[in-house]
Amino acid sequence: MGTIAEIGIKCMQDEAQAILDLAPTLGDDFERAVELMLCCKGRVILTGVGKSGHIASKIAATLASTGTPSFYVNALDAFHGDLGMFCPGDVAVAISYSGNTFELTRLLPSLLERKIPIIAMTGKQDSLLAQNAVCWLNIGVEHEACPLNLAPTSSTTATLALGDALACALIEKRNFKASDFAKFHPGGSLGKHLSKVADYMTTDNLPIVSPDSLVSDTMIVISNGKHGLAVVAEDDKVVGVITDGDVRRAMQRDRDRFFEMKVGEIMNCAPKTIKYTDRLSKAEKIMQDYKIYALIVVDEVGNVKGIIDSISCL
C-alpha cells in the first residue's frame, strides 16, 4: 500500500487509461448514435439506475445545454408514471454496465412498442440491453480503479467521457456557436463571459442632453433616467457625460450662476464607453477598473445605443 497521494494518483491514472482504452472502439455505432440524436424530432431521454443514473443525468444536462433537447428519467420512476415521458419521436439512451439491470431491461418492451430507438451504453455487447438496441456504445473497462475492483469508478468515468464525446460530436454537427451556448447560460460568470452588452443594456427613455442644455434642467433628466447620469450627445454621437455628482459640485462651486450654466461647461469630455457587441464581462471589468457604476453603450461609429450599469452585470 502506498501513501495516500500515491493511492489517489493510481486511481486517476487507472481511470485515464480506461478512457484511452475505449477511444479506439468508437466507430460505426458511435456515428449512428450521433445521427439518431441529431435527427431526433422529440427529446433525447437518458435513463439508468444507481451510479449509471447519476451519470445519465449529467450527460442529459450537457446535451441540453449544447443544443440537444434532452432530460433524464430514473428507470425506477418510469413504472410509477414517468413512462409517459417517452413518446414516439424520442430517442432513448439507456445506461447499464452489465446491460442486464432488471429495472432497466423491463423498460425495453414499452420502448420498442412505441418504436423509440434505443442507444445502449453497456460494458457487454451480448447483454439484453445491447441486443435490443439500435446501436451499442461500449463502456467496458479492464478493471475498476476501486482498490477492491468493486465500486463503479473507471466504468463511470468512461461512461461520462463517452457522453461528452457524443455532446462534442453533436456540437460540431449542429454548428453550435458560443453565441448559442450563451442563450442557455445567461447566469453566473459563464453567462457574463458569453453574453453581449446588447442583451442587458437599457435602451428606453435614455437620459440624453446636448452640451447647450442648462445644468438645472439636466438635473431632472438625470433623476428620471435612474442611472445617476446623462449622456451628452450631438447628432447622436457621444461627446461627454454628466453625473449627479458633477451637478452637486457645480452647485456648490458656482452657486451664483448655477441656473445659467450649461452642460458643456462641466461635463466629462472623455466618458467611458463600450460597444453594444462587446461581452458583458468586458463591461463589468471596465466598471471595476475605473470604479464607475455605468457605461454608455455605443455602436461602431460612436452613436448612442444605450446604457449598462453594474446591476445589470450581477
mmCIF file of C-alpha atoms in Angstrom, residues 56-272:
data_model
loop_
_atom_site.group_PDB
_atom_site.id
_atom_site.type_symbol
_atom_site.label_atom_id
_atom_site.label_comp_id
_atom_site.label_asym_id
_atom_site.label_seq_id
_atom_site.Cartn_x
_atom_site.Cartn_y
_atom_site.Cartn_z
ATOM 1 C CA ALA A 56 -27.088 9.698 -17.252
ATOM 2 C CA SER A 57 -28.423 12.808 -15.515
ATOM 3 C CA LYS A 58 -25.165 14.671 -16.092
ATOM 4 C CA ILE A 59 -24.988 13.648 -19.752
ATOM 5 C CA ALA A 60 -28.572 14.833 -20.244
ATOM 6 C CA ALA A 61 -27.669 18.205 -18.730
ATOM 7 C CA THR A 62 -24.635 18.545 -21.006
ATOM 8 C CA LEU A 63 -26.646 17.671 -24.099
ATOM 9 C CA ALA A 64 -29.444 20.078 -23.190
ATOM 10 C CA SER A 65 -27.002 22.939 -22.667
ATOM 11 C CA THR A 66 -25.347 22.369 -26.037
ATOM 12 C CA GLY A 67 -28.359 22.329 -28.316
ATOM 13 C CA THR A 68 -29.752 18.796 -27.986
ATOM 14 C CA PRO A 69 -33.115 18.834 -26.146
ATOM 15 C CA SER A 70 -32.815 16.111 -23.542
ATOM 16 C CA PHE A 71 -33.666 15.110 -19.995
ATOM 17 C CA TYR A 72 -33.149 12.278 -17.526
ATOM 18 C CA VAL A 73 -35.721 9.733 -16.356
ATOM 19 C CA ASN A 74 -34.973 7.394 -13.476
ATOM 20 C CA ALA A 75 -35.783 3.889 -14.664
ATOM 21 C CA LEU A 76 -37.365 3.104 -11.292
ATOM 22 C CA ASP A 77 -39.743 6.052 -11.611
ATOM 23 C CA ALA A 78 -40.714 5.062 -15.148
ATOM 24 C CA PHE A 79 -43.054 2.389 -13.795
ATOM 25 C CA HIS A 80 -44.760 4.854 -11.494
ATOM 26 C CA GLY A 81 -45.916 7.341 -14.115
ATOM 27 C CA ASP A 82 -42.737 8.640 -15.733
ATOM 28 C CA LEU A 83 -43.069 6.171 -18.579
ATOM 29 C CA GLY A 84 -45.454 8.738 -20.038
ATOM 30 C CA MET A 85 -42.449 10.952 -20.716
ATOM 31 C CA PHE A 86 -41.372 8.627 -23.521
ATOM 32 C CA CYS A 87 -43.136 9.451 -26.789
ATOM 33 C CA PRO A 88 -42.798 8.413 -30.434
ATOM 34 C CA GLY A 89 -40.146 10.599 -31.999
ATOM 35 C CA ASP A 90 -37.894 10.416 -28.942
ATOM 36 C CA VAL A 91 -34.551 8.651 -28.715
ATOM 37 C CA ALA A 92 -33.649 6.694 -25.572
ATOM 38 C CA VAL A 93 -30.105 6.361 -24.248
ATOM 39 C CA ALA A 94 -30.062 3.556 -21.683
ATOM 40 C CA ILE A 95 -27.010 3.131 -19.447
ATOM 41 C CA SER A 96 -26.205 -0.080 -17.590
ATOM 42 C CA TYR A 97 -22.732 -1.526 -17.193
ATOM 43 C CA SER A 98 -23.984 -5.113 -17.160
ATOM 44 C CA GLY A 99 -26.700 -4.405 -19.713
ATOM 45 C CA ASN A 100 -28.969 -6.736 -17.772
ATOM 46 C CA THR A 101 -30.161 -4.492 -14.928
ATOM 47 C CA PHE A 102 -33.734 -5.651 -14.318
ATOM 48 C CA GLU A 103 -35.192 -2.198 -13.617
ATOM 49 C CA LEU A 104 -33.815 -1.045 -16.958
ATOM 50 C CA THR A 105 -34.424 -4.064 -19.157
ATOM 51 C CA ARG A 106 -38.091 -4.221 -18.207
ATOM 52 C CA LEU A 107 -38.433 -0.840 -19.938
ATOM 53 C CA LEU A 108 -37.494 -2.410 -23.255
ATOM 54 C CA PRO A 109 -40.948 -3.756 -24.280
ATOM 55 C CA SER A 110 -42.565 -0.350 -23.715
ATOM 56 C CA LEU A 111 -39.856 1.493 -25.662
ATOM 57 C CA LEU A 112 -39.911 -0.972 -28.528
ATOM 58 C CA GLU A 113 -43.710 -0.846 -28.660
ATOM 59 C CA ARG A 114 -43.521 2.931 -29.024
ATOM 60 C CA LYS A 115 -40.883 2.460 -31.764
ATOM 61 C CA ILE A 116 -38.391 4.519 -29.790
ATOM 62 C CA PRO A 117 -34.833 3.756 -30.943
ATOM 63 C CA ILE A 118 -32.537 2.729 -28.108
ATOM 64 C CA ILE A 119 -28.878 3.612 -27.802
ATOM 65 C CA ALA A 120 -27.312 1.199 -25.329
ATOM 66 C CA MET A 121 -24.283 2.194 -23.264
ATOM 67 C CA THR A 122 -23.115 -1.040 -21.675
ATOM 68 C CA GLY A 123 -19.971 -2.997 -20.992
ATOM 69 C CA LYS A 124 -21.290 -6.187 -22.605
ATOM 70 C CA GLN A 125 -22.340 -6.475 -26.237
ATOM 71 C CA ASP A 126 -24.185 -9.749 -25.634
ATOM 72 C CA SER A 127 -26.376 -8.220 -22.902
ATOM 73 C CA LEU A 128 -30.161 -7.993 -23.198
ATOM 74 C CA LEU A 129 -29.984 -4.206 -23.439
ATOM 75 C CA ALA A 130 -27.378 -4.194 -26.202
ATOM 76 C CA GLN A 131 -29.196 -6.878 -28.181
ATOM 77 C CA ASN A 132 -32.376 -4.778 -28.286
ATOM 78 C CA ALA A 133 -30.639 -1.512 -29.138
ATOM 79 C CA VAL A 134 -30.168 0.184 -32.485
ATOM 80 C CA CYS A 135 -26.551 0.809 -31.602
ATOM 81 C CA TRP A 136 -24.201 -0.263 -28.830
ATOM 82 C CA LEU A 137 -21.641 2.043 -27.216
ATOM 83 C CA ASN A 138 -19.015 0.142 -25.287
ATOM 84 C CA ILE A 139 -18.238 1.304 -21.739
ATOM 85 C CA GLY A 140 -16.393 -1.857 -20.727
ATOM 86 C CA VAL A 141 -13.220 -1.451 -18.680
ATOM 87 C CA GLU A 142 -10.481 -3.922 -17.780
ATOM 88 C CA HIS A 143 -10.888 -3.184 -14.061
ATOM 89 C CA GLU A 144 -12.302 -0.562 -11.750
ATOM 90 C CA ALA A 145 -9.971 1.966 -10.142
ATOM 91 C CA CYS A 146 -11.500 0.999 -6.803
ATOM 92 C CA PRO A 147 -8.867 -0.986 -4.818
ATOM 93 C CA LEU A 148 -11.495 -3.684 -4.342
ATOM 94 C CA ASN A 149 -12.369 -3.637 -8.056
ATOM 95 C CA LEU A 150 -15.996 -3.266 -6.993
ATOM 96 C CA ALA A 151 -17.181 0.349 -6.789
ATOM 97 C CA PRO A 152 -18.013 1.883 -10.194
ATOM 98 C CA THR A 153 -15.051 4.192 -10.782
ATOM 99 C CA SER A 154 -13.254 3.601 -14.066
ATOM 100 C CA SER A 155 -16.504 2.494 -15.690
ATOM 101 C CA THR A 156 -18.484 5.569 -14.625
ATOM 102 C CA THR A 157 -15.637 7.866 -15.689
ATOM 103 C CA ALA A 158 -15.508 6.146 -19.071
ATOM 104 C CA THR A 159 -19.288 6.479 -19.435
ATOM 105 C CA LEU A 160 -19.141 10.160 -18.600
ATOM 106 C CA ALA A 161 -16.360 10.681 -21.141
ATOM 107 C CA LEU A 162 -18.376 8.841 -23.774
ATOM 108 C CA GLY A 163 -21.343 11.097 -23.060
ATOM 109 C CA ASP A 164 -19.098 14.131 -23.502
ATOM 110 C CA ALA A 165 -17.850 12.674 -26.779
ATOM 111 C CA LEU A 166 -21.442 12.448 -28.012
ATOM 112 C CA ALA A 167 -22.090 16.045 -26.957
ATOM 113 C CA CYS A 168 -18.922 17.296 -28.661
ATOM 114 C CA ALA A 169 -19.776 15.497 -31.891
ATOM 115 C CA LEU A 170 -23.279 16.996 -31.820
ATOM 116 C CA ILE A 171 -21.883 20.479 -31.210
ATOM 117 C CA GLU A 172 -19.837 20.139 -34.393
ATOM 118 C CA LYS A 173 -22.668 18.614 -36.424
ATOM 119 C CA ARG A 174 -25.104 21.338 -35.339
ATOM 120 C CA ASN A 175 -22.565 24.091 -35.963
ATOM 121 C CA PHE A 176 -23.367 25.206 -32.419
ATOM 122 C CA LYS A 177 -21.722 28.566 -31.651
ATOM 123 C CA ALA A 178 -20.609 30.343 -28.485
ATOM 124 C CA SER A 179 -23.494 32.763 -29.003
ATOM 125 C CA ASP A 180 -25.906 29.799 -28.950
ATOM 126 C CA PHE A 181 -24.257 28.496 -25.790
ATOM 127 C CA ALA A 182 -24.755 31.880 -24.112
ATOM 128 C CA LYS A 183 -28.522 31.630 -24.609
ATOM 129 C CA PHE A 184 -28.600 28.572 -22.373
ATOM 130 C CA HIS A 185 -26.189 30.035 -19.765
ATOM 131 C CA PRO A 186 -27.381 33.578 -19.020
ATOM 132 C CA GLY A 187 -26.437 33.484 -15.343
ATOM 133 C CA GLY A 188 -23.165 33.436 -13.431
ATOM 134 C CA SER A 189 -19.634 34.041 -14.666
ATOM 135 C CA LEU A 190 -20.188 31.868 -17.724
ATOM 136 C CA GLY A 191 -23.129 33.985 -18.777
ATOM 137 C CA LYS A 192 -21.125 37.162 -18.277
ATOM 138 C CA HIS A 193 -18.307 35.812 -20.386
ATOM 139 C CA LEU A 194 -20.533 34.851 -23.292
ATOM 140 C CA SER A 195 -23.459 37.291 -23.209
ATOM 141 C CA LYS A 196 -23.403 40.520 -25.182
ATOM 142 C CA VAL A 197 -23.826 44.004 -23.741
ATOM 143 C CA ALA A 198 -26.754 44.473 -26.144
ATOM 144 C CA ASP A 199 -28.693 41.786 -24.249
ATOM 145 C CA TYR A 200 -28.553 43.696 -20.953
ATOM 146 C CA MET A 201 -28.333 47.404 -21.762
ATOM 147 C CA THR A 202 -31.136 49.907 -21.170
ATOM 148 C CA THR A 203 -32.480 51.445 -24.375
ATOM 149 C CA ASP A 204 -35.797 53.038 -23.360
ATOM 150 C CA ASN A 205 -36.114 56.694 -22.271
ATOM 151 C CA LEU A 206 -32.366 57.282 -22.296
ATOM 152 C CA PRO A 207 -31.205 60.387 -20.399
ATOM 153 C CA ILE A 208 -29.659 62.298 -23.317
ATOM 154 C CA VAL A 209 -28.904 66.025 -23.320
ATOM 155 C CA SER A 210 -26.909 68.400 -25.509
ATOM 156 C CA PRO A 211 -23.875 70.474 -24.467
ATOM 157 C CA ASP A 212 -26.108 73.570 -24.620
ATOM 158 C CA SER A 213 -28.677 72.183 -22.195
ATOM 159 C CA LEU A 214 -28.982 74.001 -18.874
ATOM 160 C CA VAL A 215 -27.458 72.148 -15.955
ATOM 161 C CA SER A 216 -30.545 72.951 -13.866
ATOM 162 C CA ASP A 217 -32.799 71.257 -16.439
ATOM 163 C CA THR A 218 -30.411 68.338 -16.747
ATOM 164 C CA MET A 219 -30.921 67.560 -13.046
ATOM 165 C CA ILE A 220 -34.439 66.399 -13.897
ATOM 166 C CA VAL A 221 -33.212 64.320 -16.855
ATOM 167 C CA ILE A 222 -30.659 62.592 -14.634
ATOM 168 C CA SER A 223 -33.264 61.899 -11.965
ATOM 169 C CA ASN A 224 -35.743 60.441 -14.450
ATOM 170 C CA GLY A 225 -33.049 58.300 -16.109
ATOM 171 C CA LYS A 226 -32.331 56.373 -12.884
ATOM 172 C CA HIS A 227 -28.673 55.819 -13.805
ATOM 173 C CA GLY A 228 -27.261 58.813 -11.972
ATOM 174 C CA LEU A 229 -26.029 60.353 -15.208
ATOM 175 C CA ALA A 230 -26.999 61.886 -18.518
ATOM 176 C CA VAL A 231 -25.354 61.197 -21.853
ATOM 177 C CA VAL A 232 -24.200 64.350 -23.647
ATOM 178 C CA ALA A 233 -24.601 63.891 -27.390
ATOM 179 C CA GLU A 234 -24.581 65.851 -30.624
ATOM 180 C CA ASP A 235 -26.155 64.298 -33.720
ATOM 181 C CA ASP A 236 -26.474 61.027 -31.759
ATOM 182 C CA LYS A 237 -22.718 60.884 -31.138
ATOM 183 C CA VAL A 238 -21.392 60.831 -27.583
ATOM 184 C CA VAL A 239 -19.393 63.940 -26.698
ATOM 185 C CA GLY A 240 -19.483 63.675 -22.920
ATOM 186 C CA VAL A 241 -21.267 62.595 -19.770
ATOM 187 C CA ILE A 242 -22.609 64.477 -16.773
ATOM 188 C CA THR A 243 -23.354 62.821 -13.450
ATOM 189 C CA ASP A 244 -25.378 63.814 -10.426
ATOM 190 C CA GLY A 245 -22.040 64.326 -8.678
ATOM 191 C CA ASP A 246 -20.977 66.825 -11.347
ATOM 192 C CA VAL A 247 -24.218 68.727 -10.791
ATOM 193 C CA ARG A 248 -23.796 68.847 -6.985
ATOM 194 C CA ARG A 249 -20.221 70.050 -7.254
ATOM 195 C CA ALA A 250 -21.220 72.751 -9.758
ATOM 196 C CA MET A 251 -23.996 73.904 -7.444
ATOM 197 C CA GLN A 252 -21.565 74.235 -4.524
ATOM 198 C CA ARG A 253 -18.798 75.832 -6.584
ATOM 199 C CA ASP A 254 -20.829 78.211 -8.766
ATOM 200 C CA ARG A 255 -23.887 78.868 -6.661
ATOM 201 C CA ASP A 256 -24.412 82.393 -8.021
ATOM 202 C CA ARG A 257 -24.617 81.377 -11.669
ATOM 203 C CA PHE A 258 -25.715 77.756 -11.362
ATOM 204 C CA PHE A 259 -29.073 78.301 -13.104
ATOM 205 C CA GLU A 260 -27.313 79.852 -16.083
ATOM 206 C CA MET A 261 -24.642 77.164 -16.513
ATOM 207 C CA LYS A 262 -24.692 74.844 -19.485
ATOM 208 C CA VAL A 263 -23.814 71.174 -19.550
ATOM 209 C CA GLY A 264 -20.824 71.736 -21.812
ATOM 210 C CA GLU A 265 -19.093 73.694 -19.024
ATOM 211 C CA ILE A 266 -18.950 70.867 -16.520
ATOM 212 C CA MET A 267 -19.340 67.615 -18.469
ATOM 213 C CA ASN A 268 -16.666 64.943 -18.647
ATOM 214 C CA CYS A 269 -15.439 65.121 -22.247
ATOM 215 C CA ALA A 270 -13.851 61.630 -22.166
ATOM 216 C CA PRO A 271 -16.539 59.286 -20.841
ATOM 217 C CA LYS A 272 -16.009 55.537 -20.664
#
